[in-house]
Structures are given as C-alpha cells and as structure tokens.
XYZ file of C-alpha atoms in Angstrom:
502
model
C 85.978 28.888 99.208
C 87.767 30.260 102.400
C 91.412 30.093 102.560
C 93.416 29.375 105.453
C 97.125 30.270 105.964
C 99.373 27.850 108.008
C 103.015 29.122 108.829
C 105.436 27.058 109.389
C 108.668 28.327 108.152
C 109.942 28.714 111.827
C 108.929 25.243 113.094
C 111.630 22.482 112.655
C 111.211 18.887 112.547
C 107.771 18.746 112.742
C 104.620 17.692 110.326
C 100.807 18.461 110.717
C 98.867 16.250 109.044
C 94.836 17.021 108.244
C 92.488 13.991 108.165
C 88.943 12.714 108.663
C 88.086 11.590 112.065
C 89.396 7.870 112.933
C 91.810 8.074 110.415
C 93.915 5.738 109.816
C 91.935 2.961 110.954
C 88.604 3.688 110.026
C 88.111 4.206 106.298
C 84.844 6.189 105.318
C 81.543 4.486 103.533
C 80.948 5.358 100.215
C 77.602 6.592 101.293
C 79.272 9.217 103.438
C 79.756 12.980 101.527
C 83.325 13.831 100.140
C 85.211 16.167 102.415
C 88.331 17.232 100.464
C 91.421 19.366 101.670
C 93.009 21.690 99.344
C 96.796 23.118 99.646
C 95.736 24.612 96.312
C 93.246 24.379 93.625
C 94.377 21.759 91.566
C 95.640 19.271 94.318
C 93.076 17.694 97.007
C 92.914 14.907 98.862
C 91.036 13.557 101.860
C 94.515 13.349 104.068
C 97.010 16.605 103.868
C 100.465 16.316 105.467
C 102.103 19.818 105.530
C 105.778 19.911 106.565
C 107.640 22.605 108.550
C 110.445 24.905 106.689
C 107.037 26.786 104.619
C 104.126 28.762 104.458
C 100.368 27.061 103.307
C 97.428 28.148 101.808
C 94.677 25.801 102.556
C 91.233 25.504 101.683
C 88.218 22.861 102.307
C 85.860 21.381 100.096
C 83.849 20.245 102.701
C 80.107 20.743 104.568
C 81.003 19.547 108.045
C 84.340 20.713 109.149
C 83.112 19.023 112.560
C 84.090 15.613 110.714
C 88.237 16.727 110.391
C 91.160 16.313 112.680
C 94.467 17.255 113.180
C 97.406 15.020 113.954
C 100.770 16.807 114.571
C 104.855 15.320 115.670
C 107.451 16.755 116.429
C 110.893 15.896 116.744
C 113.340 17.531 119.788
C 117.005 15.974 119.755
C 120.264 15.853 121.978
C 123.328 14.064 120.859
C 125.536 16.510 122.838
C 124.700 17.542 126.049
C 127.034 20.469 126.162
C 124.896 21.548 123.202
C 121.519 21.493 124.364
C 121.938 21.349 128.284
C 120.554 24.861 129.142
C 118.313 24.931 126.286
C 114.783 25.041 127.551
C 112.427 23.661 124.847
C 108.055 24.877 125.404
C 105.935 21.967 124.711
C 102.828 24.114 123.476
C 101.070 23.765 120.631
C 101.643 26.347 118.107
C 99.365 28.897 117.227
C 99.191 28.074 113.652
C 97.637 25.283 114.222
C 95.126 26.388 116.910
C 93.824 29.069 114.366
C 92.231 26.842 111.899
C 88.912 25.841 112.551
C 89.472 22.202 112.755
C 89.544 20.408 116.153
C 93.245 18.724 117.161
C 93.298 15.369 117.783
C 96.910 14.774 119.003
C 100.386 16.231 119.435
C 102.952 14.313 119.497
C 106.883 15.664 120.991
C 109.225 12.858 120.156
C 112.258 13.502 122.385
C 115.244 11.568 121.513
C 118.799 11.477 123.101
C 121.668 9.585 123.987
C 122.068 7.213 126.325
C 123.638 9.228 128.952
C 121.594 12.196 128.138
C 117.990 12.165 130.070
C 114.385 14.531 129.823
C 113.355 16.640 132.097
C 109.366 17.933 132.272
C 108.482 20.740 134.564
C 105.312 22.900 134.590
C 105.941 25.492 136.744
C 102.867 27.015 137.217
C 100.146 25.024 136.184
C 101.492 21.305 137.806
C 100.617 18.350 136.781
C 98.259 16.417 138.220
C 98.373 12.083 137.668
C 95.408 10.705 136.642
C 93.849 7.731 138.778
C 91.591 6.223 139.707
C 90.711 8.519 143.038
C 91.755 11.796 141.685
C 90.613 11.243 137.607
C 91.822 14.448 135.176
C 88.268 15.921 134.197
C 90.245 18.889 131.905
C 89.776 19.199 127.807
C 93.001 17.634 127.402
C 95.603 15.148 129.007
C 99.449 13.911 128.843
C 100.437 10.793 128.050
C 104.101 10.117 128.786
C 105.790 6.865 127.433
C 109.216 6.186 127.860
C 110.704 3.757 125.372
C 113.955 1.747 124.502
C 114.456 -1.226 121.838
C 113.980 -3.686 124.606
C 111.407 -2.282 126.971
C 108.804 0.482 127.532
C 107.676 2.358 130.355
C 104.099 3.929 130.527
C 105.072 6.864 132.970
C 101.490 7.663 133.256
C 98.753 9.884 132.522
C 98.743 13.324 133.272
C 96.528 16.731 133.129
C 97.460 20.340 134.091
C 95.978 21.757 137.940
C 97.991 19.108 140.095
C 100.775 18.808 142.304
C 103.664 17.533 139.999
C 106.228 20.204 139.099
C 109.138 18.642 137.322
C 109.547 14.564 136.060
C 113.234 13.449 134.872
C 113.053 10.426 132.701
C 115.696 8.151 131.492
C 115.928 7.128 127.325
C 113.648 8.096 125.175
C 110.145 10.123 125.882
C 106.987 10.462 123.812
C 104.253 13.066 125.442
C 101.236 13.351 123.413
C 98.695 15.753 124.123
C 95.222 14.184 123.384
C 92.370 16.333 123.240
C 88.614 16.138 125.006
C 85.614 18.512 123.379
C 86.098 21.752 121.955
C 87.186 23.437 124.733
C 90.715 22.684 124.165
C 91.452 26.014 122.395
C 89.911 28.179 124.934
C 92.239 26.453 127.394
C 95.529 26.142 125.786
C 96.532 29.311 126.174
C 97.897 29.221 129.666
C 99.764 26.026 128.457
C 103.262 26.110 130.174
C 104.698 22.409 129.569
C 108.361 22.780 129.225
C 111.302 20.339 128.717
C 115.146 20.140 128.915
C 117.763 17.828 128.429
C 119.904 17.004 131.641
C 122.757 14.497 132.941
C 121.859 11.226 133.797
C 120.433 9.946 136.420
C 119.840 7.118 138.924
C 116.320 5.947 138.708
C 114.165 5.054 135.848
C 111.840 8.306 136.575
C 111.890 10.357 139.626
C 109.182 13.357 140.394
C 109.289 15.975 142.602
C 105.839 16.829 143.748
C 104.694 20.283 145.650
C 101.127 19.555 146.958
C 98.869 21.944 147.829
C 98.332 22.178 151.544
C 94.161 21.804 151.174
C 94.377 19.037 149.089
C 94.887 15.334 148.855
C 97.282 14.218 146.469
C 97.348 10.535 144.960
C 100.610 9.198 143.117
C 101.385 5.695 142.031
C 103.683 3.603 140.164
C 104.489 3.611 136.581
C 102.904 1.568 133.989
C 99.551 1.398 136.135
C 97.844 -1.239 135.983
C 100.557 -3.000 134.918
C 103.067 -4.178 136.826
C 106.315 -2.313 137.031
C 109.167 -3.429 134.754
C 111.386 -5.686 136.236
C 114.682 -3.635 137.935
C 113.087 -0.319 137.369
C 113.372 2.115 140.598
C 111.002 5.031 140.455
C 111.260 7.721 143.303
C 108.875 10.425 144.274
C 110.992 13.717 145.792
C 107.967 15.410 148.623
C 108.145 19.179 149.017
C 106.628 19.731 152.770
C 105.938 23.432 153.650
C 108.088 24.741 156.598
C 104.595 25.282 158.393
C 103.193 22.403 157.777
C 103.120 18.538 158.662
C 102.635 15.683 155.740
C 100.926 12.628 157.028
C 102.112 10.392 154.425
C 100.061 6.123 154.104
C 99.766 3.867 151.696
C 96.651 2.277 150.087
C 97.609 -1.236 150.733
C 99.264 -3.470 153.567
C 101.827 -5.352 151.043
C 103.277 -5.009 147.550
C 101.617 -8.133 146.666
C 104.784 -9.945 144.921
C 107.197 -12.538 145.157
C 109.977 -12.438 143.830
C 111.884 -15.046 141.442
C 115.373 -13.041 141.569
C 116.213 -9.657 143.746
C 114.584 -7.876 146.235
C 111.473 -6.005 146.072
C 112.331 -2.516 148.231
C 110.592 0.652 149.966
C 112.335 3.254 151.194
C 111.167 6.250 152.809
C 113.807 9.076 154.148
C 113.377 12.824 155.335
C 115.865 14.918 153.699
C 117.171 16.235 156.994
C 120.074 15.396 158.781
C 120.004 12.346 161.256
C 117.074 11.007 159.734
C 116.189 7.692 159.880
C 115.702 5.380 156.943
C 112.359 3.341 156.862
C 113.038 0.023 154.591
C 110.452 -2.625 153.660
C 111.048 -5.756 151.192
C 108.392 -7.320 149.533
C 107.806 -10.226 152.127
C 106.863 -7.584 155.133
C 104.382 -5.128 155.921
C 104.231 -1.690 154.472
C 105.015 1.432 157.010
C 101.647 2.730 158.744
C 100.566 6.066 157.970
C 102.964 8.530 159.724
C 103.741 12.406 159.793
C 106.695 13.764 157.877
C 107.719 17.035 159.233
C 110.611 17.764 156.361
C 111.048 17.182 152.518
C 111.461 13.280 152.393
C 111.763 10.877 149.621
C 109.731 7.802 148.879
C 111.348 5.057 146.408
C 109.913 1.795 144.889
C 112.508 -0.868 143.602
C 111.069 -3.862 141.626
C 112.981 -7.334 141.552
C 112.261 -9.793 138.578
C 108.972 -10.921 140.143
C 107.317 -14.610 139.884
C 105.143 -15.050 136.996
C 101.555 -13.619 137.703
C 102.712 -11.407 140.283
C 102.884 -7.504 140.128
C 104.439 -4.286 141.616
C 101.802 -1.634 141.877
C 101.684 0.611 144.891
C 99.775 3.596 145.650
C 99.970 6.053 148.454
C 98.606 9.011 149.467
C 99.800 12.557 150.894
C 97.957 15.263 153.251
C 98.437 18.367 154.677
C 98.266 19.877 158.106
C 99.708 22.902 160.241
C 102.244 21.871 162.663
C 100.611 21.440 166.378
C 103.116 22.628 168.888
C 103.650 20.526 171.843
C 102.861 21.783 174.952
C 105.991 20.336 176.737
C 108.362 21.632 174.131
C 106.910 25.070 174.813
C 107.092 24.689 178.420
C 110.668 23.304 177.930
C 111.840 26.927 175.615
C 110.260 28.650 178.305
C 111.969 27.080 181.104
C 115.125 27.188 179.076
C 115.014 31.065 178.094
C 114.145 31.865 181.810
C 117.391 29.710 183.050
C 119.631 31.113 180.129
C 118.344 34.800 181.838
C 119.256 34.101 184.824
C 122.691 33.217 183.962
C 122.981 36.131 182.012
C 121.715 38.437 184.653
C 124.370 36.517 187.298
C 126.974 36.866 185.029
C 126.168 41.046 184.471
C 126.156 41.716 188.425
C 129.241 39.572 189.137
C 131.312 41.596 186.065
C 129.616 45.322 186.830
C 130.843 44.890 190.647
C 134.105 43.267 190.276
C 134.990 46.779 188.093
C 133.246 48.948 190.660
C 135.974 47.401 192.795
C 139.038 47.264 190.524
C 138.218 51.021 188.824
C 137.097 53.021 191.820
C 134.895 56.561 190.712
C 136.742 59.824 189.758
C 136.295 62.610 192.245
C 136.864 59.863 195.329
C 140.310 60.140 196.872
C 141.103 56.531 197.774
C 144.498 56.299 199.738
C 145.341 52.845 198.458
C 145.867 54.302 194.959
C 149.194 54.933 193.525
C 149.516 58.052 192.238
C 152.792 57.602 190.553
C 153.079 57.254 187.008
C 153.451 53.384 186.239
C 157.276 53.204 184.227
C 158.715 50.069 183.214
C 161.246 48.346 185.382
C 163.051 47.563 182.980
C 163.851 51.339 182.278
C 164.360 52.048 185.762
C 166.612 49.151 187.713
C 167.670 51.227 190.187
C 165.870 52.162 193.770
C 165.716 55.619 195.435
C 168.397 53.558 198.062
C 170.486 52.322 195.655
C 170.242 55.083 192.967
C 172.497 58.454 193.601
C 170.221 60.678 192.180
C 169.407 61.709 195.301
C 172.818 62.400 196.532
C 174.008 66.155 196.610
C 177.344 66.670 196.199
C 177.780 70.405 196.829
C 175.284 72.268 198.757
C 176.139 76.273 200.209
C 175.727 76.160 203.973
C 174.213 78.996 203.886
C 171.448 77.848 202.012
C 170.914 74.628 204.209
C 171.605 76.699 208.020
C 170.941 80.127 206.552
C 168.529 80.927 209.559
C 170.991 79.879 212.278
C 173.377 82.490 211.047
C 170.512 84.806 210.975
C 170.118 84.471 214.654
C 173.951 84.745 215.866
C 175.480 88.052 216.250
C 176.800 87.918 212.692
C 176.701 91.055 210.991
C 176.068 89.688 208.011
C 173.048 87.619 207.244
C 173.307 85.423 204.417
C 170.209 85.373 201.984
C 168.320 81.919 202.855
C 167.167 79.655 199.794
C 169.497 81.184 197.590
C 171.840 78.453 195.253
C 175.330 79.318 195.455
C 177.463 77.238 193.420
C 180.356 75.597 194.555
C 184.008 76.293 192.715
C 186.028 74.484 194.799
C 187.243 70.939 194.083
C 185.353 67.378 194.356
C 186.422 63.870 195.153
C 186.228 60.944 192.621
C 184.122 59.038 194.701
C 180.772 59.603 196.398
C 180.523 61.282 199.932
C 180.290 58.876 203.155
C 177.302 57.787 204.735
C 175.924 59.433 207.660
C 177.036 58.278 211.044
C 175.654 55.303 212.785
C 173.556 57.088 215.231
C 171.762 59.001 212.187
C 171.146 55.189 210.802
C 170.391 53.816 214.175
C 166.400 53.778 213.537
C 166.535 51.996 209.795
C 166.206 48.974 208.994
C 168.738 46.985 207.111
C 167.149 44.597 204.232
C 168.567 41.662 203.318
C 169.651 40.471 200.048
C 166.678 38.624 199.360
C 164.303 41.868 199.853
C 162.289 41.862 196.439
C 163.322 45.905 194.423
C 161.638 48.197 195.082
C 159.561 49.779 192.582
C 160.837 52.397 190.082
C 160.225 56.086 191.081
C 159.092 55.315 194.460
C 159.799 57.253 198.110
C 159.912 55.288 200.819
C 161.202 55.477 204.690
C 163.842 54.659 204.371
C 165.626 56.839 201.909
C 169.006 58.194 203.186
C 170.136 62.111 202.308
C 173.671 62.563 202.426
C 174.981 66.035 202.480
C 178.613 67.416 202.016
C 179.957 70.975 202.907
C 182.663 73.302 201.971
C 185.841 72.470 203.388
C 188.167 74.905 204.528
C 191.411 76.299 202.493
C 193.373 73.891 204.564
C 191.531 71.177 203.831
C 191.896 72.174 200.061
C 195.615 71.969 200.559
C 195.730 68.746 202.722
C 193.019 67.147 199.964
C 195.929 65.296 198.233
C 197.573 63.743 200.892
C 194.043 62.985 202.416
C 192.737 61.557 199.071
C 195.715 59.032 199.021
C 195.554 57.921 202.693
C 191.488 57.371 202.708
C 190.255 58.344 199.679
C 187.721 60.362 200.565
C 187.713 64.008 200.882
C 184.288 65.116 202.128
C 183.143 64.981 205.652
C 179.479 64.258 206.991
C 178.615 67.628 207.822
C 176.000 66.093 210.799
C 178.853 63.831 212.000
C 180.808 67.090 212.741
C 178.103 68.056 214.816
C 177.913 65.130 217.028
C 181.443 65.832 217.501
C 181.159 69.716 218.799
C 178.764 68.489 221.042
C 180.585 65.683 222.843
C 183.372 68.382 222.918
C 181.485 71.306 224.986
C-alpha cells in the first residue's frame, strides 16, 4: 500500500475529515466494494477525521479512489479587536490537503466575532464575481457566503473568482465554503488569493465595493436571492468609476414589488462628489431610469417589514464607456483661455510702460531728474535759507577782490584764491543781511510756504559776506557791540555807500 503524509502541526483550529462520496447522508449498499482509510495499519475505517496540532500517515485500502472526498473547517476568531485588527488571515486551502489524490468536496472558514467586531473579504487580484442568473460562475469552484446570528440568517450570495467584487464587509458571523466542480479544482487553486480581516463595525448589514472592468457588464443584486431580503436589513454597493470613463448605471425592473406592513422600503443612489445630488425612491414609486454616473457613487437598498407574500429583490446593472466631451464645453475653455490671455497680455503692456515711464533708461540725461541724493527730512529740518551753513564768517579780501587790487597801482599784488585765515576777533551773533537793494529782486515766502527739501539749491539762497575791520574798529568793537550788537558790516553795503559819496 501507498502511504500518504498529511501535515498539520502548523494549522490551528481546523479538522479534515476523509469520507465516501455523499457522506453523511447517503450510506453505501452492501453490494458496493469496501473502501477503507488507514491512519495506520491496525486502525481503518470508512470515515477518517484528522485534527490539526500533528503529522499523518495515511494509507487506502481501496480500488477507486474516484469514490472519496474530502470535507475540511476551520475556525478564525476575534474577541478583541485590538488583537486581531491588522491581522490579515488567507482563505486558501492548504497544500496538504491538495496533495493527496482525493478530490475536495468542501472547505469550510467559520469566522466568529463579537458583536461589535465585523469580516471583511477582499480578493485583490482575482475579484469576485456574483453568480446570477445573467452572468452564472462557469469556474471549478464557487463561494458561498452565509452570514448568521441566533435569530436570523443572511445568504450573502454566491460567488466565483474573475469578477468585479474586490472587498465585502459583513456584520456577525460569516461562513464561506468553497465547494468544488470537476477535477480541475487543483490545477486552479493555485492563484487562490481570498483573504479576510476583522474590522470595526459598521452601518449596513453587508456593503461591497465593486471595481468593474470597463469592457464588461457587471450584474449585482440583493442578498438572500431569491428570497426576499430580511426585514430591516440595508445592503449598499460602493461603485469604483474610472476617471476616464462614464458608468451608465439601470435597473432590471420598474418597482421593488412590495408593500410594506411597517417602515419604508428605500433607494438611494449618491455620487461621492461634492454637491451631488441624492436620488431617493420608496417602495410605492418608480425606480430611477437608467442614467450616467460620471464619479464613484453609492447605491443602497433598505427593506421595511414587508406584507406577507411580498418581497425585496432588486437587480441592476452597470456599464462602461469613455467620457464624450461636449462640444460647447470645449468651445466654452477655449473662449475662456483666449479671454483670460487677453487680460493677461493687457495687464503686461499697461505694467511694462507705466515703468518705462517711472524708471527712465541709463545713458539718457532727462532734466526732470533729481540728481541729489534722497536724505531723510527728518535728518535734515533745516533749508539752505534758513540753515547757516552757508554763511561765511571770515573771508580775506584779498581772496574775494584779489584781481581788483591786481589792476590798481598797488605795488603789491596779493596772491588770488589763496585762504588766509582771520585772527582777529568775531561777534556772538551772525553777520547782517545784505542791504535792501541786494534783496530787492527776491521773493519773500510766507509762513505757509511748504520746506523746502533737504540739501537743495535754489534761487533764492542769500550769501552774506563779512570783512576785516580796521584796528579802530577793533578798539571801538566794545562800545559798538553794546549799543547794536553787531560788529560786522555788509561789505557790499559799504559799496553802495562810496558810490553815492563820489
């Protein structure tokens, strides 16, 4: 006899159990050859049950292995969501079990939580696909989800791998069993890639989020088909819509076909996009006619506690199509662009020629440019007519007439433009004004003339010169300085006199 080895010291919870096909219900004829299973020479029956936690040698005492099955469960718990929340549990069959050469009937993942603990089922690269009566599964082996509580049970559906559905969140407790069609079931189960995790609760009885493909036709209906749906159960399907792409979204008949006893019967659809409007039906009014969707948008089925003979099934349908531009909005983003350009453009040739104008070019003498360095007024308060900075208090006569000497019959000629400093004494207070006839010409501003700027000549600045005075003056500058006060004399005020005199 051949001898098979099983291994299942690293599975937990779970038991495989070898049988005869129809077991338990169908008990074999007498007539029919004995087909034995052996974990070991001296102990064979016709049913084996092998637990996980160890390691098996099997054998068969059998013609037709074609006549055995296999029948696995296992068990997957949560009674703490911080626990188990991130754990991500594979719903595949394990190999030790595909390796024997008998066919497997049915696994079985019993996943049990608490009541605020729920299931989540993704298959992220295979989908799942919902079997119905349009769109049947035609693959060597199918899903069946249940979802169960003491008082009622939900038959989520039927499902098979190639399809749409990526990811279904369940409330209580789930059974998925994996049933098996032909023997082709082992060449196909290795790209299995059924996963599940335990997650927070959640509104609805059972919510999917389906991502169709855009060539295809998808079919989806409600829970516990053809039965009705329990009463006060809300199921919602979660559309993915490509951002290319436009769903066209109907429903396969004109009503939901109920009455209710107590509640409302409700569908709502809703794009997930801001703005968006809600579409609500009860059961007493039409259904929405087939209409594009242009985002993700949701689609939700309430049930109420329906009339006796009356029941909530619903159907619909989802397609695919690239998005068809409208000719106006194009012509309107045209239009637009061009009048945003235009603007722009204005907006460039007002700025570029107002700064031409404020900043004239370098290398261009422009007259109505001050050339003096900007200062603060602040720094400066003063004006060139009210500042004495001006003022010279001592200046050489020969430096200032120097070339009228030169041309009288002096013998000396004083050098011209040379500074001779003046030892002599100087009044307190600043020399006198020149006479009236030298001011004759300027203009007087009144108090209310704005300051001139700092650092500024203008026309009107007055020079005021003083000149040595003679040694009698020097001696006479006391008794001058306490009649008037002032001891220096407007040397072009002298002048005017001479000439009046000759």
């Amino acid at each position: 006899d051949v001898t098979h080895l099983v291994d299942l010291s690293k599975e937990k919870n779970m038991t495989v159990t070898i049988h005869l096909e129809g077991w338990p219900s169908r008990i074999p004829p007498m007539s029919e050859p004995i087909c034995l299973i052996c974990k070991d020479p001296r102990t064979c029956d016709r049913v084996l049950t092998l637990t996980s936690g160890a390691v098996y040698r099997i054998s068969f005492l059998c013609k037709d292995l074609s006549r055995l099955r296999i029948t696995a469960e296992k068990g997957i718990g949560c009674m703490d969501i911080r626990w188990c929340q991130r754990k991500i549990y594979s719903l595949s069959v394990p190999k030790a079990i595909t390796r024997l050469p008998i066919r497997l009937h049915k696994f079985i993942w019993k996943l049990l939580a608490t009541d605020l603990i729920n299931v989540e089922i993704t298959s992220p690269s295979l989908k799942l696909q919902q079997h119905v009566q349009e769109q049947r599964c035609n693959t060597s082996y199918s899903y069946s989800i249940v979802s169960a509580t003491p008082e009622t049970e939900l038959n989520v559906g039927m499902f098979c791998p190639g399809g749409s559905i990526e990811k279904i969140q369940m409330r209580n407790n789930i059974t998925i069993s994996l049933k098996t069609f032909g023997k082709g079931f082992i060449n196909e189960s290795i790209p299995q890639d059924l996963k599940m995790s335990f997650v927070p609760h959640i509104k609805d009885e059972c919510t999917f989020t389906v991502s169709p493909n855009p060539k295809a036709k998808v079919y989806l209906q409600t829970p516990n088909w053809p039965y009705s749906l329990p009463p006060y159960v809300s199921v919602s399907w979660f559309i993915v819509v490509p951002s290319k792409q436009t769903a066209h979204l109907g429903f396969s008949q004109d009503r939901m076909g109920i009455a209710c006893e107590t509640g409302r019967a409700y569908v709502n659809i809703k794009e997930e996009t801001p703005g968006a409007e809600e579409i609500v039906r009860r059961e007493d009014e039409l259904l929405p006619q087939p209409r594009n969707m242009h985002h993700n948008f949701w689609v939700n089925v309430s049930n109420c506690k329906p009339v006796d003979k009356t029941q909530l099934t619903l159907q619909f349908w989802v397609t695919f199509a690239d998005k068809q531009i409208d000719l106006g909005i194009i012509l309107a983003v045209v239009a637009g662009a061009g009048v945003l350009t235009a603007i722009g453009l204005t907006v460039y040739c007002v700025k570029k020629k107002k700064k031409k104008i404020q900043n004239p070019m370098v290398g261009v003498y422009n007259a109505n440019v001050n050339t003096q360095m900007p200062g603060k007024k602040s720094l400066f308060r003063k004006g060139r007519q009210n500042n004495e900075s001006h003022v010279y208090a001592v200046i050489d006569d020969a430096v200032v007439y120097g070339h009228l000497l030169k041309e009288s019959n002096g013998s000396v000629a004083p050098e011209v433009d040379v500074y001779r400093p003046f030892d002599g004494p100087i009044g307190s207070l600043p020399p006198s004004p020149p006479p009236l006839s030298f001011r004759k010409d300027i203009k007087h501003s009144s108090n209310t003339e704005e300051e001139p700027l700092p650092l500024m000549d203008t026309d009107q600045d007055t020079y005021t010169f003083a000149h040595q005075k003679s040694k009698q003056s020097e001696d006479n500058g006391d008794a001058n300085k306490k009649d008037k006060g002032d001891t220096s004399v407007p040397l072009l005020e002298d002048k005017e006199r001479d000439g009046l005199v000759e």
